[in-house]
XYZ file of C-alpha atoms in Angstrom:
702
model
C 49.708 16.418 7.590
C 46.258 17.122 7.857
C 45.653 17.474 4.224
C 47.639 14.368 3.775
C 45.585 12.221 5.755
C 42.380 13.854 4.392
C 43.445 12.951 0.882
C 44.422 9.354 1.910
C 40.942 8.874 3.849
C 39.163 10.479 0.813
C 40.686 7.887 -1.643
C 40.204 5.096 0.528
C 36.675 5.944 1.018
C 35.645 6.195 -2.606
C 37.625 2.848 -3.275
C 35.830 1.216 -0.807
C 32.180 2.747 -2.009
C 33.226 1.585 -5.546
C 34.054 -1.779 -4.414
C 31.088 -2.457 -2.326
C 28.577 -0.897 -4.894
C 30.146 -2.901 -8.018
C 30.102 -5.986 -6.021
C 26.492 -5.469 -5.114
C 25.424 -4.893 -8.479
C 27.489 -7.867 -9.804
C 25.788 -9.997 -7.557
C 22.186 -8.473 -8.664
C 23.247 -9.331 -12.272
C 24.580 -12.541 -11.373
C 21.153 -13.548 -9.476
C 19.098 -11.986 -12.480
C 21.138 -14.074 -14.907
C 20.667 -17.312 -13.039
C 16.954 -16.338 -13.014
C 16.786 -15.890 -16.675
C 18.862 -19.473 -17.111
C 16.022 -21.209 -14.957
C 13.220 -19.322 -16.342
C 14.462 -20.690 -20.138
C 14.331 -24.277 -18.512
C 10.968 -24.179 -16.867
C 8.097 -24.998 -19.119
C 5.583 -22.892 -20.331
C 7.034 -19.421 -19.412
C 6.230 -17.960 -22.696
C 2.817 -18.266 -21.942
C 3.285 -17.342 -18.449
C 4.889 -13.944 -19.428
C 2.784 -13.431 -22.360
C 1.434 -9.549 -22.297
C 3.178 -8.640 -18.940
C 4.655 -4.959 -19.705
C 8.265 -4.434 -19.814
C 9.408 -7.752 -19.000
C 11.816 -8.252 -21.792
C 14.362 -10.828 -21.249
C 16.601 -10.151 -24.041
C 20.121 -9.491 -22.405
C 22.141 -6.592 -23.735
C 26.017 -6.995 -23.482
C 28.318 -4.198 -22.746
C 32.033 -4.121 -22.473
C 34.020 -3.569 -19.129
C 33.762 -0.264 -17.835
C 35.935 1.924 -15.229
C 34.310 2.918 -12.238
C 32.880 6.058 -12.411
C 34.847 7.889 -9.374
C 38.103 7.015 -11.387
C 36.734 9.488 -13.959
C 35.805 12.261 -11.918
C 36.812 11.497 -8.364
C 33.297 10.435 -6.989
C 31.326 7.254 -6.678
C 27.804 6.947 -8.416
C 26.405 6.957 -4.884
C 28.040 9.579 -3.406
C 26.214 11.925 -5.827
C 22.915 10.228 -4.397
C 23.631 10.216 -1.014
C 24.249 14.116 -0.959
C 21.033 14.710 -3.175
C 19.004 12.715 -0.926
C 20.224 14.145 2.271
C 20.505 17.829 1.278
C 18.711 18.615 -1.707
C 15.328 19.157 -1.342
C 14.163 18.259 -4.986
C 14.845 15.068 -4.939
C 11.879 14.288 -7.462
C 13.878 14.459 -10.389
C 16.887 12.315 -9.048
C 18.080 9.222 -11.271
C 18.237 6.410 -8.930
C 19.837 4.225 -11.654
C 23.321 2.863 -11.539
C 24.504 4.948 -14.250
C 25.091 1.841 -16.788
C 23.125 3.381 -19.388
C 24.361 7.091 -19.132
C 27.630 8.121 -19.881
C 27.288 11.862 -18.398
C 29.381 13.101 -15.554
C 27.703 13.510 -12.190
C 28.783 16.341 -10.224
C 30.358 15.658 -6.981
C 29.149 15.973 -3.436
C 30.834 18.564 -1.354
C 32.705 15.889 0.852
C 33.775 14.002 -2.554
C 34.621 17.634 -3.990
C 36.844 18.466 -1.299
C 38.722 14.978 -1.143
C 39.036 15.090 -5.119
C 40.793 18.627 -4.957
C 43.081 17.631 -2.332
C 43.970 14.740 -3.960
C 44.251 16.369 -6.998
C 46.685 19.104 -5.842
C 48.841 16.684 -3.774
C 49.317 14.450 -6.996
C 49.956 17.723 -8.884
C 52.875 19.009 -7.090
C 55.233 16.361 -5.663
C 57.141 18.690 -3.319
C 54.059 19.422 -1.424
C 54.526 16.425 0.561
C 57.787 17.792 1.940
C 55.980 20.884 2.847
C 53.418 19.293 4.551
C 55.895 17.094 6.728
C 58.002 20.337 7.521
C 54.597 22.204 8.600
C 53.736 19.117 10.910
C 57.050 19.159 12.591
C 56.974 23.034 13.407
C 53.337 22.631 14.549
C 54.242 20.191 17.146
C 57.321 22.460 18.093
C 55.197 25.595 18.863
C 52.182 23.416 20.178
C 53.096 24.304 23.977
C 53.301 28.100 22.896
C 49.545 27.887 21.273
C 48.262 26.280 24.493
C 49.607 28.942 26.453
C 48.013 31.726 24.235
C 44.909 29.772 23.435
C 43.796 29.540 27.312
C 43.344 33.457 28.063
C 41.817 33.922 24.792
C 39.003 31.244 25.549
C 38.445 32.508 28.852
C 37.795 35.992 27.543
C 35.615 34.476 24.663
C 33.509 32.502 27.462
C 33.004 35.722 29.851
C 32.257 37.757 26.671
C 29.270 35.027 25.810
C 27.887 35.274 29.173
C 27.726 39.027 29.354
C 25.938 39.354 25.933
C 23.577 36.487 26.933
C 22.314 37.984 30.280
C 20.416 41.093 28.900
C 18.372 39.118 26.444
C 17.712 36.533 29.102
C 14.053 38.275 30.454
C 12.692 38.217 26.893
C 12.486 34.638 27.044
C 9.721 34.673 29.521
C 7.678 37.021 27.021
C 5.364 34.674 24.594
C 5.427 36.231 21.283
C 2.047 36.144 19.455
C 3.707 34.888 16.571
C 4.020 31.123 16.179
C 7.280 29.587 16.880
C 8.940 28.493 13.659
C 12.033 26.145 13.736
C 15.173 26.793 11.858
C 14.525 24.163 9.184
C 11.100 25.761 8.501
C 11.499 26.874 4.712
C 9.281 25.157 2.006
C 12.331 23.322 0.634
C 12.916 21.479 4.081
C 9.281 20.672 4.587
C 9.158 18.999 0.931
C 12.167 16.836 1.388
C 10.420 13.987 2.953
C 7.698 13.793 0.538
C 9.715 14.201 -2.563
C 12.261 11.975 -1.459
C 10.231 9.240 -1.539
C 8.386 9.731 -4.889
C 9.801 6.474 -6.158
C 9.589 3.490 -4.180
C 12.867 1.668 -3.464
C 13.319 -2.174 -3.560
C 15.637 -4.452 -1.263
C 18.851 -3.966 -3.512
C 18.634 -0.198 -3.617
C 18.235 0.124 -0.047
C 21.012 -2.101 0.752
C 23.158 -0.047 -1.660
C 21.996 3.022 0.334
C 22.430 1.430 3.790
C 26.015 0.256 2.901
C 26.981 3.817 1.326
C 25.688 5.635 4.706
C 27.652 3.027 6.706
C 30.784 3.845 4.892
C 29.983 7.494 5.099
C 29.651 7.326 8.973
C 32.787 5.196 9.534
C 35.019 7.419 7.303
C 33.556 10.652 8.990
C 34.742 8.845 12.492
C 38.104 8.227 11.412
C 38.263 11.870 9.834
C 37.153 13.366 13.193
C 39.605 11.126 15.107
C 42.488 12.251 12.965
C 41.643 15.780 13.149
C 41.639 15.448 16.866
C 44.944 13.589 17.444
C 46.549 16.114 14.915
C 44.894 19.176 16.379
C 44.868 18.456 20.347
C 43.976 22.271 21.027
C 40.987 22.480 19.225
C 39.841 19.265 20.600
C 40.403 20.540 24.015
C 38.697 23.942 23.342
C 35.487 21.930 21.809
C 35.481 19.894 25.139
C 35.827 22.863 27.308
C 32.743 24.428 25.561
C 30.885 21.520 26.074
C 31.385 21.495 29.729
C 30.956 25.046 30.369
C 28.034 25.368 28.414
C 26.297 22.234 29.182
C 24.372 23.739 32.056
C 23.150 26.772 30.554
C 22.088 24.885 27.374
C 19.828 22.803 29.251
C 18.297 25.628 31.277
C 17.663 27.476 27.978
C 16.089 24.371 26.242
C 13.907 23.947 29.302
C 12.652 27.574 29.189
C 12.273 27.592 25.341
C 10.624 23.962 24.718
C 9.467 22.225 27.729
C 6.291 24.209 27.575
C 5.523 24.855 23.922
C 2.942 22.751 22.158
C 3.810 21.035 19.012
C 4.673 23.826 16.418
C 2.587 24.498 13.304
C 4.073 25.671 10.468
C 3.023 27.644 7.332
C 4.889 27.770 4.043
C 5.514 30.946 2.193
C 4.315 31.201 -1.260
C 1.469 28.564 -0.479
C -2.176 29.343 -1.981
C -3.607 28.741 1.449
C -2.139 31.054 3.587
C -3.491 29.293 6.849
C -1.139 27.510 9.242
C -1.211 23.984 8.653
C 0.775 20.822 10.036
C 3.173 18.846 7.898
C 3.771 15.476 9.610
C 6.591 13.338 8.625
C 5.367 9.573 8.457
C 7.240 6.561 9.330
C 6.673 4.849 5.647
C 8.049 7.726 3.841
C 11.442 7.220 5.510
C 10.875 3.541 4.708
C 10.201 4.774 0.932
C 7.455 2.094 0.500
C 3.867 2.714 -1.382
C 1.132 2.701 1.325
C -1.396 4.651 -0.623
C -5.079 3.920 0.206
C -7.922 3.966 -2.174
C -8.752 7.174 -0.763
C -5.636 8.684 -2.062
C -5.730 7.006 -5.398
C -9.267 8.370 -6.140
C -8.626 11.920 -4.507
C -5.313 12.147 -6.586
C -7.187 11.729 -10.024
C -9.755 14.423 -8.969
C -12.674 12.354 -7.999
C -14.773 12.907 -4.944
C -14.513 10.677 -1.797
C -16.415 9.565 1.045
C -15.642 6.883 3.691
C -18.357 5.395 5.773
C -17.880 3.307 8.786
C -20.132 0.100 8.854
C -20.566 -2.062 11.940
C -21.789 -5.535 11.631
C -24.285 -7.011 14.076
C -21.374 -9.257 15.249
C -19.090 -6.093 16.149
C -16.790 -6.079 12.946
C -15.975 -2.589 11.777
C -15.979 -2.372 7.781
C -15.019 0.397 5.587
C -17.403 1.022 2.750
C -15.867 3.816 0.431
C -17.525 5.831 -1.897
C -16.915 8.096 -5.197
C -20.345 9.795 -4.598
C -23.061 11.462 -6.599
C -26.000 12.484 -4.178
C -28.360 13.007 -6.410
C -28.033 9.880 -8.960
C -30.945 7.405 -8.695
C -28.554 4.681 -9.816
C -25.822 3.276 -7.763
C -23.276 0.085 -8.031
C -22.111 -1.706 -5.499
C -18.343 -3.177 -6.073
C -17.238 -6.184 -3.797
C -13.709 -7.609 -4.030
C -12.529 -11.215 -4.087
C -10.091 -12.960 -1.514
C -7.050 -11.481 -0.655
C -8.124 -8.203 -2.133
C -9.560 -4.800 -1.105
C -11.358 -1.984 -2.777
C -8.012 -1.109 -4.294
C -8.477 -3.435 -6.994
C -11.501 -1.312 -8.522
C -9.534 1.727 -8.890
C -5.902 0.294 -9.489
C -5.876 0.781 -13.093
C -6.138 4.639 -13.134
C -9.346 6.552 -14.790
C -9.321 4.808 -18.254
C -9.123 1.252 -17.018
C -10.969 0.879 -13.529
C -14.456 -0.166 -13.297
C -15.201 2.448 -10.208
C -14.251 5.401 -12.274
C -16.017 4.058 -15.540
C -19.475 3.667 -13.653
C -18.910 7.087 -12.205
C -18.429 8.587 -15.361
C -21.701 6.972 -16.654
C -23.563 8.790 -13.675
C -23.526 6.120 -11.012
C -23.012 6.728 -7.364
C -20.182 4.089 -6.747
C -19.877 2.236 -3.512
C -16.825 0.401 -2.673
C -17.111 -2.784 -0.379
C -14.345 -4.018 1.899
C -14.718 -7.227 3.847
C -13.569 -8.204 7.251
C -9.947 -9.855 7.484
C -7.459 -6.831 7.545
C -4.128 -7.112 9.546
C -5.064 -4.341 11.303
C -8.446 -6.209 13.106
C -10.815 -3.335 13.391
C -13.496 -4.484 15.725
C -15.856 -2.721 18.449
C -13.900 -4.762 21.023
C -10.612 -3.042 20.966
C -9.237 -6.173 23.381
C -10.553 -8.847 20.879
C -7.904 -11.730 20.730
C -6.597 -12.800 17.516
C -8.283 -16.410 17.701
C -11.538 -14.560 18.144
C -11.502 -12.036 15.451
C -10.265 -14.504 12.794
C -13.497 -16.926 13.828
C -15.125 -16.736 10.556
C -16.228 -18.062 7.273
C -17.705 -17.177 3.969
C -20.787 -17.316 5.970
C -20.317 -13.962 7.880
C -19.162 -12.620 4.648
C -22.563 -13.360 2.971
C -24.747 -13.007 6.045
C -22.892 -10.278 8.085
C -20.563 -8.202 5.890
C -22.537 -7.586 2.635
C -26.061 -7.036 4.620
C -24.595 -4.300 6.724
C -22.823 -2.642 3.886
C -25.911 -2.709 1.493
C -28.252 -1.598 4.443
C -26.148 1.429 4.978
C -26.276 2.203 1.418
C -29.888 1.871 1.448
C -30.065 4.564 4.490
C -27.617 6.764 2.960
C -29.366 7.149 -0.676
C -32.786 7.256 0.651
C -32.112 10.098 3.255
C -30.073 11.979 0.295
C -32.841 11.484 -2.250
C -35.385 12.770 0.058
C -33.494 16.067 0.459
C -32.959 16.401 -3.321
C -36.172 15.106 -4.657
C -39.820 15.500 -3.712
C -42.646 12.900 -3.334
C -39.794 10.181 -2.456
C -41.764 9.291 0.475
C -44.532 7.985 -1.865
C -42.226 5.645 -3.287
C -40.717 4.445 -0.184
C -44.229 3.831 1.290
C -45.250 1.501 -1.869
C -42.042 -0.498 -0.976
C -40.369 0.671 -4.210
C -36.931 1.451 -3.828
C -36.248 5.035 -5.009
C -32.941 4.225 -6.669
C -31.413 1.228 -8.692
C -28.590 -0.531 -6.987
C -26.480 -3.248 -9.105
C -23.824 -5.224 -7.955
C -20.404 -6.042 -9.571
C -18.584 -8.730 -7.670
C -15.303 -10.845 -8.103
C -14.236 -14.436 -7.211
C -15.285 -14.695 -3.465
C -17.337 -11.598 -3.604
C -19.312 -13.227 -6.252
C -20.137 -16.424 -3.787
C -20.712 -13.829 -1.106
C -23.509 -11.966 -2.800
C -25.175 -15.071 -3.972
C -25.580 -16.107 -0.353
C -26.800 -12.959 0.618
C -29.456 -12.804 -1.950
C -30.522 -16.304 -1.165
C -30.630 -15.985 2.533
C -32.360 -12.726 2.465
C -35.196 -14.163 0.540
C -35.373 -17.141 2.442
C -35.904 -14.718 5.590
C -38.509 -12.888 3.666
C -36.226 -9.720 3.682
C -35.367 -7.310 0.830
C -31.909 -7.639 -0.837
C -32.541 -4.247 -2.280
C -30.474 -5.111 -5.588
C -31.568 -4.914 -9.285
C -28.843 -6.994 -11.100
C -25.961 -9.232 -10.458
C -22.616 -8.864 -12.294
C -20.386 -11.754 -11.293
C -16.916 -11.934 -12.625
C -15.425 -15.330 -12.111
C -17.553 -16.182 -8.932
C -16.435 -18.606 -6.233
C -19.034 -21.332 -5.301
C -18.207 -24.591 -7.392
C -14.507 -25.831 -7.209
C -14.621 -29.605 -8.146
C -12.897 -28.937 -11.510
C -9.046 -27.886 -10.354
C -5.602 -28.594 -10.770
C -3.396 -31.067 -8.513
C -2.115 -28.689 -6.247
C -5.645 -27.334 -4.842
C -6.707 -30.643 -4.422
C -3.448 -31.584 -2.350
C -4.049 -28.423 -0.334
C -8.071 -29.518 0.034
C -7.187 -32.784 1.677
C -4.351 -31.121 3.808
C -6.695 -28.610 5.238
C -9.290 -31.330 5.992
C -7.024 -33.775 7.533
C -5.148 -31.309 9.711
C -7.710 -28.662 10.343
C -8.501 -29.623 14.099
C -5.050 -29.131 15.063
C -4.094 -26.128 12.608
C -7.135 -24.314 13.642
C -5.686 -24.052 17.134
C -2.128 -22.900 15.915
C -2.894 -20.756 12.960
C -6.116 -18.721 13.453
C -5.367 -16.962 9.742
C -2.997 -16.646 6.890
C -1.048 -13.301 6.829
C 2.163 -11.504 7.604
C 2.309 -10.581 11.076
C 4.816 -7.851 11.466
C 5.528 -4.386 9.541
C 8.939 -5.505 8.883
C 8.003 -8.468 6.818
C 4.999 -6.841 5.261
C 7.665 -3.857 4.203
C 10.191 -6.375 2.905
C 7.431 -8.128 0.861
C 6.681 -4.572 -0.642
C 10.235 -3.937 -1.274
C 10.631 -7.179 -2.978
C 7.903 -6.775 -5.302
C 10.028 -3.968 -6.398
C 12.750 -5.627 -7.122
C 10.867 -8.160 -8.960
C 10.222 -5.145 -11.592
C 13.602 -3.986 -11.483
C 15.338 -7.199 -12.381
C 12.952 -8.821 -14.993
C 14.385 -12.585 -14.988
C 14.039 -12.441 -11.408
C 10.536 -11.147 -11.589
C 9.609 -13.602 -14.500
C 11.116 -16.461 -12.475
C 8.810 -15.662 -9.340
C 5.892 -15.112 -11.472
C 6.231 -18.644 -13.630
C 6.712 -20.365 -9.817
C 3.508 -18.709 -8.323
C 1.603 -19.332 -11.777
C 2.476 -23.130 -11.240
C 1.272 -22.895 -7.596
C -2.501 -21.866 -8.789
C -2.228 -24.349 -11.813
C -0.770 -22.146 -14.438
C -3.038 -19.252 -14.016
C -1.347 -16.312 -16.198
C -2.290 -13.432 -13.912
C 0.213 -10.820 -13.191
C 0.700 -11.985 -9.721
C 3.934 -10.321 -9.099
C 2.138 -6.975 -10.120
C -0.435 -7.472 -7.643
C 2.214 -7.861 -5.015
C 3.214 -4.341 -5.755
C 0.094 -2.595 -5.240
C -0.486 -0.303 -2.425
C -2.783 -2.449 -0.280
C 0.049 -4.774 0.003
C 2.035 -2.474 2.265
C 3.723 -2.480 5.624
C 0.748 -0.867 7.656
C -1.868 -3.200 6.496
C -3.040 -5.902 4.213
C -5.837 -8.341 3.500
C -5.490 -11.750 4.849
C -7.423 -15.131 4.998
C -9.030 -16.699 8.048
C -8.734 -20.149 8.585
C -12.387 -20.543 8.519
C -12.597 -18.871 5.118
C -9.864 -21.439 4.124
C -11.415 -24.578 5.089
C -14.806 -23.606 3.713
C -13.384 -23.303 0.456
C -11.948 -26.743 1.146
C -15.246 -28.443 2.230
C -16.913 -27.052 -1.360
C -14.224 -28.425 -3.292
C -14.150 -31.743 -1.471
C -18.422 -31.992 -1.585
C -18.621 -30.546 -5.133
C -21.598 -28.437 -3.700
C -21.714 -24.877 -3.113
C -23.090 -24.940 0.368
C -22.917 -23.112 3.573
C -20.106 -23.833 6.184
C -20.359 -27.384 7.743
C -19.265 -26.992 11.433
C -18.167 -30.573 11.832
C -21.362 -32.223 13.577
C -25.119 -32.607 13.315
C -25.617 -30.638 16.730
C -23.769 -27.931 15.758
C -25.369 -27.585 12.440
C -28.721 -27.925 14.022
C -28.095 -24.768 16.272
C -26.832 -22.757 13.419
C -29.231 -23.795 10.629
C -31.909 -25.698 12.169
C -31.031 -28.636 10.083
C -28.289 -31.240 10.529
C -26.769 -30.330 7.292
C -25.690 -26.739 5.995
C -27.901 -24.958 3.537
C -27.163 -25.759 -0.058
C -27.092 -22.659 -1.798
C -26.655 -24.387 -5.311
C -29.809 -26.015 -4.829
C -31.776 -22.848 -3.728
C -31.017 -20.944 -6.808
C -34.750 -20.514 -7.281
C -34.683 -17.595 -4.629
C -32.860 -15.425 -7.001
C -35.254 -12.932 -8.261
C -32.892 -10.501 -10.149
C -30.952 -10.848 -13.513
C -27.515 -12.138 -13.372
C -24.717 -11.810 -15.586
C -21.860 -14.428 -15.392
C -18.370 -13.746 -16.968
C -15.599 -16.175 -17.283
C -12.139 -16.311 -18.089
C -10.851 -19.047 -20.646
C -7.409 -18.610 -19.054
C -8.424 -18.527 -15.512
C -6.979 -21.272 -13.746
C -8.145 -20.550 -10.373
C -11.957 -20.887 -11.179
C -12.128 -22.608 -14.363
C -14.667 -21.561 -16.973
C -16.657 -25.080 -16.469
C -16.975 -23.949 -12.844
C -18.764 -20.350 -13.805
C -20.524 -22.460 -16.785
C -22.073 -24.776 -13.884
C -23.509 -21.727 -12.073
C -25.160 -20.806 -15.437
C -26.579 -24.127 -15.991
C -28.139 -24.379 -12.606
C -29.510 -21.104 -12.537
C -31.026 -21.516 -15.979
C -32.599 -24.841 -14.839
C -34.109 -22.726 -12.040
C -35.492 -20.296 -14.391
C -33.188 -17.279 -13.456
C -32.728 -14.529 -15.735
C -29.047 -15.339 -16.323
C -26.447 -14.964 -19.049
C -23.197 -16.099 -19.516
C -20.021 -14.726 -21.347
C -16.299 -15.615 -21.698
C -13.299 -13.443 -22.515
C -9.571 -14.434 -22.715
C -8.719 -13.562 -19.058
C -6.921 -15.100 -16.312
C -8.265 -14.819 -12.612
C -6.758 -11.386 -11.710
C -7.235 -9.787 -15.063
C -10.853 -8.917 -14.288
C -9.701 -6.363 -11.643
C -5.826 -5.733 -12.202
C -5.688 -5.523 -15.719
C -6.868 -2.629 -18.227
C -9.386 -4.389 -20.122
C -11.430 -2.289 -22.638
C -13.986 -5.039 -23.627
C -14.640 -5.768 -20.042
C -15.498 -2.220 -19.108
C -17.657 -1.998 -21.996
C -19.318 -5.475 -21.293
C -19.972 -4.529 -17.547
C -21.238 -1.086 -18.426
C -23.512 -2.550 -21.113
C -25.095 -4.911 -18.585
C -25.326 -2.026 -15.932
C -27.188 0.139 -18.364
C -29.797 -2.493 -18.991
C -31.337 -1.547 -15.552
C -33.329 1.649 -16.153
C -34.321 3.829 -13.892
C -37.948 4.778 -13.737
C -38.697 8.605 -14.070
C -40.409 10.149 -10.881
C -43.453 10.778 -12.781
C -44.211 7.373 -13.963
C -43.445 6.140 -10.390
C -45.953 8.373 -8.897
C -48.752 7.148 -11.465
C -47.867 3.523 -10.836
C -48.046 4.244 -7.120
C -51.355 6.050 -7.574
C -52.702 2.906 -9.270
C -51.256 0.786 -6.653
C -53.384 2.818 -4.008
C -56.609 2.651 -6.006
C -56.131 -1.002 -6.258
C -55.680 -1.460 -2.629
C -58.982 0.652 -2.119
C -60.996 -1.499 -4.346
C -59.581 -4.628 -2.821
C -60.599 -3.275 0.722
C -63.998 -2.195 -0.471
C -64.714 -5.517 -1.917
C -63.335 -7.347 1.619
C -65.836 -4.840 3.726
C -68.827 -5.340 1.495
């Protein structure tokens, strides 16, 4: 009887799995098909999707196929769940639904047994009668089995206690060797890491969750029927529970309560030392939460993290690919809703950070304030207080703090590696050359930094600026940005009290965004539709917006955000048509901050820029149009700045998130224009300077 029930449950389970799995697949295909239909109706989709790799929208028609379990007795997901939970080497798993593969997958143990029982039951029709006769006889002799089982149970229980007693004193002896759990093999340690080599989307997670639920439900019914059909075994199990509960509690208290967290070592490792292998929560969520450090170190480059604290208490992360003895350095600053990840996201051959390092530069990657983690010296700072900043703070707090930290690090390191460096420092000459490469909002911040430092008569320590589609002038923009501008300026007094910043507040929704980005890639038409709609919002810009959402810095743990003050500042710049600092709304407030009733107009202060500037615009950029970058160029040229201008066939995000050989070549060519003066020439120039100073002093004294 038990075999009949098992066979029925197995067939029902496989049928339910296949039904739900195929239903979800059909729903996903339907969504993708409707998205493809809408995408063909929307204008401009050909230009929007131009150059995006792998987004082929040509449908491939296939004939109807039988469910996989009807061929080999197992659903396609049974194999997946079994491999994920049991087999450690899951890095080579095929997560596809099996539509392109006609091979037969091996069954999992549960489905294998159900398939054999089902096959044996169907192969011999007379076995049904045998099962029924066996079932009846089993119930007739059930009382006799109980009478025989009771003395056996007590004898077994007594034997267990007698054998356990002599070994009890040893439990109090502490072994010199570290404790290792039962699941301490190398295979078990690698399960969490290998199982998450490939991120899953929402649809794939839904498939897996339904599969696990079906397994749990049918496992419950299987156990319930087993207990009903075998009451003696159920009674034995319950009795053993009650009899051994007190003993197990005592043992667990003696063995575990006083132990510290166990460190484990894996046999066969090159490093024989004992190391901890923590299992992180995001691994189980199967999301990509790699940091810039992970990307750099995985590619074999050195890495250093530097903690920078601004004068107003914000804690920034300055990241570095160090060349400690290099006398030329480059500082890369990201734009809005971005981080240092943008400079390394294209790998070795397509990222500006790696290209500069390979050319001998000491590379520093800056990060603005404004992450969901809200790192601040005041750990109890409120959300409203933390997000109370504008672009002013990026240019006058964040960038100065990071560049001064770079100066401190470089001078101290060069003192150790090169002699006579003190003479150069005393002559107010930097012992290194620092160039800045900035994108979008970073460009506006670095211009504000240079101008305000010169007004305050402080050194900015920069030798050249390379600005990729810099912000600052925005009057030439699309209708969408204009509408947002007026909404911001009209409702800002009320909205500022309610919404201090624009970000996704909870880990769940950040994880959901990360997984949806994966689904957009798995279903090309759906991703193309989202890409098209997002491009409409930003005026038709053809950047790979969906691809950027899938980058690791948009993850469940942290992601960049935009404060209300930064958004309002951009709206003010667009509304006035002038690149100026934040307007606090009243003459009195502006007087307290700037010493004048109006904020400083940076566009009219370009004469303070005393270093060469290279401006780069994107012809396809609809966020910061080429006309606005050209306006920077015209104003700088009129003010006598050494400035150049160039245009490429790029959209706004192509400057950082796309692999562009000609852009890297151009940026590196501009960096190489800054030549590092050899130490011998610097010593000669410093000696000449000292002689001139002595002559001046002698002339004054005479």
